[in-house]
Amino acid sequence: QVQLVESGGGLVQAGGSLRLSCAASRRIFMINVIGWYRQAPGQQRELVATISFRGSTNYTDSVKGRFTISVDNAKNTVYLQMNSLKPEDTAVYYCHAESAYDYWGRGTQVTVSS
């Protein structure tokens, strides 16, 4: 059974950077899309970024130009590089892998202070 584990969250000042990682315990076969979601207090879970098996990426408008999603297939790991962070980026960030089944991590907290 595959598990996803996020890491790299923490406290950072506005304008700073963080890199989140999501490691799979084993390779997931036939992945369609890998994505990062986030959920801020009192708000709905939001899709932040996706990358397809072909490497095509998409981002929500609020993070375009600041965030970059990437994968390292050899390490079974997906990354989210976050630059120029803003207080409104504060949320719990979750990784997700879409295959025959939906795999979710348990989340990592990102807090951006002003």
mmCIF file of N, CA and C in Angstrom:
data_model
loop_
_atom_site.group_PDB
_atom_site.id
_atom_site.type_symbol
_atom_site.label_atom_id
_atom_site.label_comp_id
_atom_site.label_asym_id
_atom_site.label_seq_id
_atom_site.Cartn_x
_atom_site.Cartn_y
_atom_site.Cartn_z
ATOM 1 N N GLN A 1 0.844 -1.179 0.000
ATOM 2 C CA GLN A 1 0.000 0.000 0.000
ATOM 3 C C GLN A 1 0.888 1.241 0.000
ATOM 4 N N VAL A 2 0.589 2.208 -0.862
ATOM 5 C CA VAL A 2 1.401 3.399 -1.029
ATOM 6 C C VAL A 2 0.946 4.495 -0.072
ATOM 7 N N GLN A 3 1.918 5.159 0.541
ATOM 8 C CA GLN A 3 1.646 6.314 1.377
ATOM 9 C C GLN A 3 2.431 7.513 0.864
ATOM 10 N N LEU A 4 1.849 8.705 1.003
ATOM 11 C CA LEU A 4 2.500 9.946 0.628
ATOM 12 C C LEU A 4 2.806 10.741 1.887
ATOM 13 N N VAL A 5 4.017 11.281 1.970
ATOM 14 C CA VAL A 5 4.435 12.033 3.141
ATOM 15 C C VAL A 5 5.012 13.365 2.701
ATOM 16 N N GLU A 6 4.397 14.469 3.159
ATOM 17 C CA GLU A 6 4.886 15.804 2.856
ATOM 18 C C GLU A 6 5.915 16.247 3.889
ATOM 19 N N SER A 7 6.811 17.121 3.458
ATOM 20 C CA SER A 7 7.778 17.726 4.357
ATOM 21 C C SER A 7 8.203 19.070 3.781
ATOM 22 N N GLY A 8 8.886 19.862 4.589
ATOM 23 C CA GLY A 8 9.424 21.130 4.128
ATOM 24 C C GLY A 8 8.647 22.350 4.562
ATOM 25 N N GLY A 9 7.524 22.156 5.219
ATOM 26 C CA GLY A 9 6.763 23.291 5.697
ATOM 27 C C GLY A 9 7.440 23.961 6.876
ATOM 28 N N GLY A 10 6.924 25.120 7.246
ATOM 29 C CA GLY A 10 7.483 25.852 8.359
ATOM 30 C C GLY A 10 7.037 27.287 8.373
ATOM 31 N N LEU A 11 7.730 28.079 9.173
ATOM 32 C CA LEU A 11 7.442 29.501 9.321
ATOM 33 C C LEU A 11 8.457 30.310 8.529
ATOM 34 N N VAL A 12 7.966 31.234 7.728
ATOM 35 C CA VAL A 12 8.835 32.072 6.917
ATOM 36 C C VAL A 12 8.238 33.469 6.830
ATOM 37 N N GLN A 13 9.093 34.464 6.699
ATOM 38 C CA GLN A 13 8.625 35.835 6.544
ATOM 39 C C GLN A 13 8.191 36.103 5.110
ATOM 40 N N ALA A 14 7.308 37.066 4.946
ATOM 41 C CA ALA A 14 6.861 37.453 3.620
ATOM 42 C C ALA A 14 8.056 37.773 2.726
ATOM 43 N N GLY A 15 7.987 37.280 1.495
ATOM 44 C CA GLY A 15 9.078 37.450 0.558
ATOM 45 C C GLY A 15 10.065 36.309 0.554
ATOM 46 N N GLY A 16 9.963 35.426 1.514
ATOM 47 C CA GLY A 16 10.870 34.299 1.608
ATOM 48 C C GLY A 16 10.450 33.133 0.741
ATOM 49 N N SER A 17 11.183 32.032 0.876
ATOM 50 C CA SER A 17 10.957 30.852 0.049
ATOM 51 C C SER A 17 10.938 29.588 0.886
ATOM 52 N N LEU A 18 10.218 28.602 0.389
ATOM 53 C CA LEU A 18 10.206 27.259 0.945
ATOM 54 C C LEU A 18 10.105 26.267 -0.197
ATOM 55 N N ARG A 19 10.629 25.078 0.016
ATOM 56 C CA ARG A 19 10.435 23.990 -0.928
ATOM 57 C C ARG A 19 9.783 22.822 -0.219
ATOM 58 N N LEU A 20 8.596 22.466 -0.666
ATOM 59 C CA LEU A 20 7.883 21.336 -0.114
ATOM 60 C C LEU A 20 8.220 20.074 -0.897
ATOM 61 N N SER A 21 8.270 18.955 -0.193
ATOM 62 C CA SER A 21 8.513 17.668 -0.815
ATOM 63 C C SER A 21 7.390 16.713 -0.464
ATOM 64 N N CYS A 22 7.084 15.828 -1.376
ATOM 65 C CA CYS A 22 6.106 14.778 -1.145
ATOM 66 C C CYS A 22 6.701 13.479 -1.647
ATOM 67 N N ALA A 23 7.001 12.590 -0.729
ATOM 68 C CA ALA A 23 7.654 11.333 -1.064
ATOM 69 C C ALA A 23 6.667 10.181 -0.968
ATOM 70 N N ALA A 24 6.653 9.344 -1.983
ATOM 71 C CA ALA A 24 5.831 8.147 -1.983
ATOM 72 C C ALA A 24 6.632 6.971 -1.442
ATOM 73 N N SER A 25 5.994 6.170 -0.604
ATOM 74 C CA SER A 25 6.684 5.032 -0.022
ATOM 75 C C SER A 25 7.087 4.009 -1.078
ATOM 76 N N ARG A 26 6.320 3.912 -2.125
ATOM 77 C CA ARG A 26 6.618 3.079 -3.272
ATOM 78 C C ARG A 26 6.156 3.787 -4.534
ATOM 79 N N ARG A 27 6.672 3.344 -5.650
ATOM 80 C CA ARG A 27 6.254 3.921 -6.917
ATOM 81 C C ARG A 27 4.779 3.654 -7.161
ATOM 82 N N ILE A 28 4.089 4.676 -7.646
ATOM 83 C CA ILE A 28 2.694 4.548 -8.034
ATOM 84 C C ILE A 28 2.648 4.423 -9.553
ATOM 85 N N PHE A 29 2.077 3.358 -10.016
ATOM 86 C CA PHE A 29 2.019 3.116 -11.458
ATOM 87 C C PHE A 29 0.818 3.793 -12.084
ATOM 88 N N MET A 30 0.982 4.151 -13.332
ATOM 89 C CA MET A 30 -0.090 4.712 -14.149
ATOM 90 C C MET A 30 -0.681 5.979 -13.534
ATOM 91 N N ILE A 31 0.198 6.863 -13.101
ATOM 92 C CA ILE A 31 -0.249 8.143 -12.555
ATOM 93 C C ILE A 31 -0.700 9.053 -13.691
ATOM 94 N N ASN A 32 -1.853 9.655 -13.521
ATOM 95 C CA ASN A 32 -2.361 10.624 -14.484
ATOM 96 C C ASN A 32 -1.866 12.031 -14.158
ATOM 97 N N VAL A 33 -2.139 12.466 -12.924
ATOM 98 C CA VAL A 33 -1.786 13.817 -12.504
ATOM 99 C C VAL A 33 -1.304 13.794 -11.059
ATOM 100 N N ILE A 34 -0.282 14.579 -10.775
ATOM 101 C CA ILE A 34 0.162 14.827 -9.409
ATOM 102 C C ILE A 34 -0.122 16.290 -9.092
ATOM 103 N N GLY A 35 -0.641 16.553 -7.917
ATOM 104 C CA GLY A 35 -0.994 17.917 -7.581
ATOM 105 C C GLY A 35 -0.685 18.297 -6.152
ATOM 106 N N TRP A 36 -0.614 19.600 -5.936
ATOM 107 C CA TRP A 36 -0.531 20.181 -4.605
ATOM 108 C C TRP A 36 -1.802 20.967 -4.338
ATOM 109 N N TYR A 37 -2.380 20.733 -3.183
ATOM 110 C CA TYR A 37 -3.536 21.463 -2.711
ATOM 111 C C TYR A 37 -3.178 22.190 -1.425
ATOM 112 N N ARG A 38 -3.985 23.163 -1.075
ATOM 113 C CA ARG A 38 -3.801 23.821 0.211
ATOM 114 C C ARG A 38 -5.151 24.197 0.796
ATOM 115 N N GLN A 39 -5.176 24.289 2.109
ATOM 116 C CA GLN A 39 -6.392 24.674 2.804
ATOM 117 C C GLN A 39 -6.034 25.612 3.951
ATOM 118 N N ALA A 40 -6.537 26.823 3.868
ATOM 119 C CA ALA A 40 -6.347 27.811 4.914
ATOM 120 C C ALA A 40 -7.495 27.713 5.909
ATOM 121 N N PRO A 41 -7.288 28.198 7.130
ATOM 122 C CA PRO A 41 -8.349 28.135 8.133
ATOM 123 C C PRO A 41 -9.637 28.794 7.651
ATOM 124 N N GLY A 42 -10.749 28.088 7.788
ATOM 125 C CA GLY A 42 -12.035 28.620 7.398
ATOM 126 C C GLY A 42 -12.288 28.684 5.912
ATOM 127 N N GLN A 43 -11.400 28.121 5.109
ATOM 128 C CA GLN A 43 -11.549 28.167 3.660
ATOM 129 C C GLN A 43 -11.597 26.769 3.068
ATOM 130 N N GLN A 44 -12.055 26.694 1.836
ATOM 131 C CA GLN A 44 -12.126 25.427 1.136
ATOM 132 C C GLN A 44 -10.749 25.000 0.650
ATOM 133 N N ARG A 45 -10.580 23.706 0.471
ATOM 134 C CA ARG A 45 -9.339 23.207 -0.083
ATOM 135 C C ARG A 45 -9.204 23.667 -1.532
ATOM 136 N N GLU A 46 -8.027 24.152 -1.878
ATOM 137 C CA GLU A 46 -7.774 24.777 -3.161
ATOM 138 C C GLU A 46 -6.677 24.035 -3.908
ATOM 139 N N LEU A 47 -6.899 23.805 -5.186
ATOM 140 C CA LEU A 47 -5.863 23.227 -6.030
ATOM 141 C C LEU A 47 -4.850 24.306 -6.378
ATOM 142 N N VAL A 48 -3.583 24.052 -6.077
ATOM 143 C CA VAL A 48 -2.528 25.033 -6.265
ATOM 144 C C VAL A 48 -1.763 24.801 -7.556
ATOM 145 N N ALA A 49 -1.335 23.573 -7.787
ATOM 146 C CA ALA A 49 -0.499 23.264 -8.939
ATOM 147 C C ALA A 49 -0.626 21.797 -9.296
ATOM 148 N N THR A 50 -0.486 21.495 -10.585
ATOM 149 C CA THR A 50 -0.514 20.113 -11.050
ATOM 150 C C THR A 50 0.592 19.880 -12.064
ATOM 151 N N ILE A 51 0.987 18.627 -12.179
ATOM 152 C CA ILE A 51 1.909 18.209 -13.224
ATOM 153 C C ILE A 51 1.437 16.863 -13.745
ATOM 154 N N SER A 52 1.337 16.744 -15.058
ATOM 155 C CA SER A 52 0.868 15.517 -15.675
ATOM 156 C C SER A 52 2.020 14.544 -15.870
ATOM 157 N N PHE A 53 1.680 13.325 -16.282
ATOM 158 C CA PHE A 53 2.726 12.325 -16.517
ATOM 159 C C PHE A 53 3.642 12.728 -17.658
ATOM 160 N N ARG A 54 3.191 13.608 -18.519
ATOM 161 C CA ARG A 54 4.013 14.114 -19.612
ATOM 162 C C ARG A 54 4.835 15.334 -19.213
ATOM 163 N N GLY A 55 4.610 15.849 -18.013
ATOM 164 C CA GLY A 55 5.357 16.989 -17.551
ATOM 165 C C GLY A 55 4.674 18.326 -17.731
ATOM 166 N N SER A 56 3.465 18.332 -18.240
ATOM 167 C CA SER A 56 2.725 19.574 -18.405
ATOM 168 C C SER A 56 2.263 20.086 -17.044
ATOM 169 N N THR A 57 2.434 21.382 -16.803
ATOM 170 C CA THR A 57 2.102 21.964 -15.509
ATOM 171 C C THR A 57 0.995 22.990 -15.616
ATOM 172 N N ASN A 58 0.260 23.151 -14.524
ATOM 173 C CA ASN A 58 -0.765 24.173 -14.401
ATOM 174 C C ASN A 58 -0.741 24.734 -12.995
ATOM 175 N N TYR A 59 -1.095 26.020 -12.877
ATOM 176 C CA TYR A 59 -1.072 26.708 -11.598
ATOM 177 C C TYR A 59 -2.310 27.561 -11.437
ATOM 178 N N THR A 60 -2.761 27.685 -10.209
ATOM 179 C CA THR A 60 -3.814 28.635 -9.936
ATOM 180 C C THR A 60 -3.244 30.043 -10.100
ATOM 181 N N ASP A 61 -4.087 30.979 -10.502
ATOM 182 C CA ASP A 61 -3.611 32.311 -10.863
ATOM 183 C C ASP A 61 -2.831 32.998 -9.749
ATOM 184 N N SER A 62 -3.223 32.783 -8.524
ATOM 185 C CA SER A 62 -2.612 33.497 -7.417
ATOM 186 C C SER A 62 -1.151 33.117 -7.165
ATOM 187 N N VAL A 63 -0.695 31.991 -7.716
ATOM 188 C CA VAL A 63 0.684 31.559 -7.477
ATOM 189 C C VAL A 63 1.528 31.549 -8.740
ATOM 190 N N LYS A 64 0.951 31.875 -9.871
ATOM 191 C CA LYS A 64 1.704 31.874 -11.123
ATOM 192 C C LYS A 64 2.881 32.840 -11.039
ATOM 193 N N GLY A 65 4.021 32.360 -11.496
ATOM 194 C CA GLY A 65 5.228 33.163 -11.445
ATOM 195 C C GLY A 65 5.974 33.076 -10.144
ATOM 196 N N ARG A 66 5.361 32.479 -9.127
ATOM 197 C CA ARG A 66 5.993 32.360 -7.814
ATOM 198 C C ARG A 66 6.263 30.914 -7.414
ATOM 199 N N PHE A 67 5.368 30.004 -7.790
ATOM 200 C CA PHE A 67 5.489 28.599 -7.408
ATOM 201 C C PHE A 67 5.869 27.761 -8.621
ATOM 202 N N THR A 68 6.604 26.676 -8.377
ATOM 203 C CA THR A 68 6.979 25.742 -9.423
ATOM 204 C C THR A 68 6.822 24.317 -8.922
ATOM 205 N N ILE A 69 6.077 23.508 -9.660
ATOM 206 C CA ILE A 69 5.922 22.101 -9.320
ATOM 207 C C ILE A 69 6.855 21.282 -10.205
ATOM 208 N N SER A 70 7.454 20.255 -9.632
ATOM 209 C CA SER A 70 8.355 19.391 -10.376
ATOM 210 C C SER A 70 8.349 17.998 -9.756
ATOM 211 N N VAL A 71 8.876 17.030 -10.483
ATOM 212 C CA VAL A 71 8.938 15.655 -9.988
ATOM 213 C C VAL A 71 10.322 15.082 -10.221
ATOM 214 N N ASP A 72 10.690 14.161 -9.362
ATOM 215 C CA ASP A 72 11.898 13.366 -9.522
ATOM 216 C C ASP A 72 11.431 11.913 -9.494
ATOM 217 N N ASN A 73 11.282 11.334 -10.668
ATOM 218 C CA ASN A 73 10.741 9.985 -10.758
ATOM 219 C C ASN A 73 11.633 8.945 -10.078
ATOM 220 N N ALA A 74 12.940 9.147 -10.141
ATOM 221 C CA ALA A 74 13.864 8.205 -9.527
ATOM 222 C C ALA A 74 13.682 8.144 -8.020
ATOM 223 N N LYS A 75 13.258 9.252 -7.423
ATOM 224 C CA LYS A 75 13.071 9.320 -5.978
ATOM 225 C C LYS A 75 11.609 9.196 -5.561
ATOM 226 N N ASN A 76 10.718 9.018 -6.520
ATOM 227 C CA ASN A 76 9.281 8.947 -6.230
ATOM 228 C C ASN A 76 8.829 10.152 -5.417
ATOM 229 N N THR A 77 9.287 11.325 -5.835
ATOM 230 C CA THR A 77 9.065 12.538 -5.064
ATOM 231 C C THR A 77 8.597 13.676 -5.958
ATOM 232 N N VAL A 78 7.649 14.445 -5.460
ATOM 233 C CA VAL A 78 7.192 15.656 -6.120
ATOM 234 C C VAL A 78 7.528 16.841 -5.232
ATOM 235 N N TYR A 79 7.870 17.971 -5.852
ATOM 236 C CA TYR A 79 8.277 19.156 -5.129
ATOM 237 C C TYR A 79 7.382 20.337 -5.473
ATOM 238 N N LEU A 80 7.297 21.262 -4.548
ATOM 239 C CA LEU A 80 6.668 22.548 -4.802
ATOM 240 C C LEU A 80 7.610 23.627 -4.290
ATOM 241 N N GLN A 81 8.268 24.301 -5.217
ATOM 242 C CA GLN A 81 9.133 25.420 -4.870
ATOM 243 C C GLN A 81 8.277 26.673 -4.765
ATOM 244 N N MET A 82 8.318 27.326 -3.622
ATOM 245 C CA MET A 82 7.487 28.488 -3.360
ATOM 246 C C MET A 82 8.387 29.682 -3.082
ATOM 247 N N ASN A 83 8.320 30.667 -3.949
ATOM 248 C CA ASN A 83 9.105 31.888 -3.814
ATOM 249 C C ASN A 83 8.188 33.084 -3.609
ATOM 250 N N SER A 84 8.773 34.167 -3.138
ATOM 251 C CA SER A 84 8.022 35.412 -2.912
ATOM 252 C C SER A 84 6.740 35.153 -2.132
ATOM 253 N N LEU A 85 6.872 34.431 -1.051
ATOM 254 C CA LEU A 85 5.706 34.022 -0.280
ATOM 255 C C LEU A 85 4.988 35.217 0.331
ATOM 256 N N LYS A 86 3.678 35.092 0.400
ATOM 257 C CA LYS A 86 2.807 36.116 0.951
ATOM 258 C C LYS A 86 2.034 35.548 2.130
ATOM 259 N N PRO A 87 1.580 36.408 3.038
ATOM 260 C CA PRO A 87 0.781 35.904 4.163
ATOM 261 C C PRO A 87 -0.431 35.094 3.723
ATOM 262 N N GLU A 88 -1.032 35.441 2.603
ATOM 263 C CA GLU A 88 -2.190 34.704 2.124
ATOM 264 C C GLU A 88 -1.857 33.306 1.620
ATOM 265 N N ASP A 89 -0.579 32.963 1.530
ATOM 266 C CA ASP A 89 -0.173 31.601 1.198
ATOM 267 C C ASP A 89 -0.220 30.679 2.410
ATOM 268 N N THR A 90 -0.451 31.233 3.572
ATOM 269 C CA THR A 90 -0.508 30.436 4.788
ATOM 270 C C THR A 90 -1.621 29.402 4.696
ATOM 271 N N ALA A 91 -1.274 28.139 4.885
ATOM 272 C CA ALA A 91 -2.237 27.053 4.755
ATOM 273 C C ALA A 91 -1.542 25.739 5.075
ATOM 274 N N VAL A 92 -2.340 24.696 5.181
ATOM 275 C CA VAL A 92 -1.809 23.343 5.188
ATOM 276 C C VAL A 92 -1.756 22.879 3.742
ATOM 277 N N TYR A 93 -0.607 22.393 3.322
ATOM 278 C CA TYR A 93 -0.406 21.965 1.946
ATOM 279 C C TYR A 93 -0.406 20.446 1.865
ATOM 280 N N TYR A 94 -1.155 19.918 0.897
ATOM 281 C CA TYR A 94 -1.316 18.486 0.710
ATOM 282 C C TYR A 94 -0.863 18.083 -0.684
ATOM 283 N N CYS A 95 -0.211 16.943 -0.791
ATOM 284 C CA CYS A 95 0.088 16.401 -2.110
ATOM 285 C C CYS A 95 -0.924 15.323 -2.461
ATOM 286 N N HIS A 96 -1.112 15.133 -3.750
ATOM 287 C CA HIS A 96 -2.124 14.219 -4.251
ATOM 288 C C HIS A 96 -1.636 13.563 -5.529
ATOM 289 N N ALA A 97 -1.886 12.284 -5.646
ATOM 290 C CA ALA A 97 -1.549 11.539 -6.854
ATOM 291 C C ALA A 97 -2.794 10.845 -7.366
ATOM 292 N N GLU A 98 -3.119 11.116 -8.608
ATOM 293 C CA GLU A 98 -4.298 10.518 -9.227
ATOM 294 C C GLU A 98 -3.880 9.334 -10.082
ATOM 295 N N SER A 99 -4.405 8.184 -9.748
ATOM 296 C CA SER A 99 -4.182 6.962 -10.507
ATOM 297 C C SER A 99 -5.514 6.235 -10.568
ATOM 298 N N ALA A 100 -5.486 4.923 -10.479
ATOM 299 C CA ALA A 100 -6.737 4.196 -10.348
ATOM 300 C C ALA A 100 -7.423 4.540 -9.026
ATOM 301 N N TYR A 101 -6.636 5.000 -8.061
ATOM 302 C CA TYR A 101 -7.092 5.433 -6.762
ATOM 303 C C TYR A 101 -6.475 6.791 -6.455
ATOM 304 N N ASP A 102 -7.147 7.574 -5.613
ATOM 305 C CA ASP A 102 -6.628 8.876 -5.202
ATOM 306 C C ASP A 102 -5.796 8.728 -3.934
ATOM 307 N N TYR A 103 -4.524 9.113 -4.021
ATOM 308 C CA TYR A 103 -3.621 9.053 -2.879
ATOM 309 C C TYR A 103 -3.397 10.451 -2.333
ATOM 310 N N TRP A 104 -3.479 10.589 -1.020
ATOM 311 C CA TRP A 104 -3.304 11.872 -0.344
ATOM 312 C C TRP A 104 -2.270 11.778 0.759
ATOM 313 N N GLY A 105 -1.485 12.838 0.902
ATOM 314 C CA GLY A 105 -0.650 12.985 2.070
ATOM 315 C C GLY A 105 -1.445 13.577 3.207
ATOM 316 N N ARG A 106 -0.829 13.664 4.381
ATOM 317 C CA ARG A 106 -1.520 14.183 5.552
ATOM 318 C C ARG A 106 -1.301 15.669 5.767
ATOM 319 N N GLY A 107 -0.470 16.296 4.959
ATOM 320 C CA GLY A 107 -0.323 17.736 4.974
ATOM 321 C C GLY A 107 0.880 18.236 5.740
ATOM 322 N N THR A 108 1.345 19.418 5.340
ATOM 323 C CA THR A 108 2.420 20.106 6.039
ATOM 324 C C THR A 108 2.048 21.580 6.154
ATOM 325 N N GLN A 109 2.275 22.152 7.325
ATOM 326 C CA GLN A 109 1.866 23.523 7.598
ATOM 327 C C GLN A 109 2.872 24.523 7.042
ATOM 328 N N VAL A 110 2.361 25.508 6.323
ATOM 329 C CA VAL A 110 3.158 26.640 5.853
ATOM 330 C C VAL A 110 2.567 27.904 6.450
ATOM 331 N N THR A 111 3.383 28.653 7.163
ATOM 332 C CA THR A 111 2.944 29.898 7.774
ATOM 333 C C THR A 111 3.849 31.026 7.311
ATOM 334 N N VAL A 112 3.252 32.056 6.738
ATOM 335 C CA VAL A 112 3.993 33.204 6.226
ATOM 336 C C VAL A 112 3.615 34.420 7.054
ATOM 337 N N SER A 113 4.581 35.005 7.720
ATOM 338 C CA SER A 113 4.347 36.168 8.550
ATOM 339 C C SER A 113 4.610 37.442 7.766
ATOM 340 N N SER A 114 3.996 38.528 8.213
ATOM 341 C CA SER A 114 4.174 39.814 7.550
ATOM 342 C C SER A 114 5.275 40.636 8.188
#
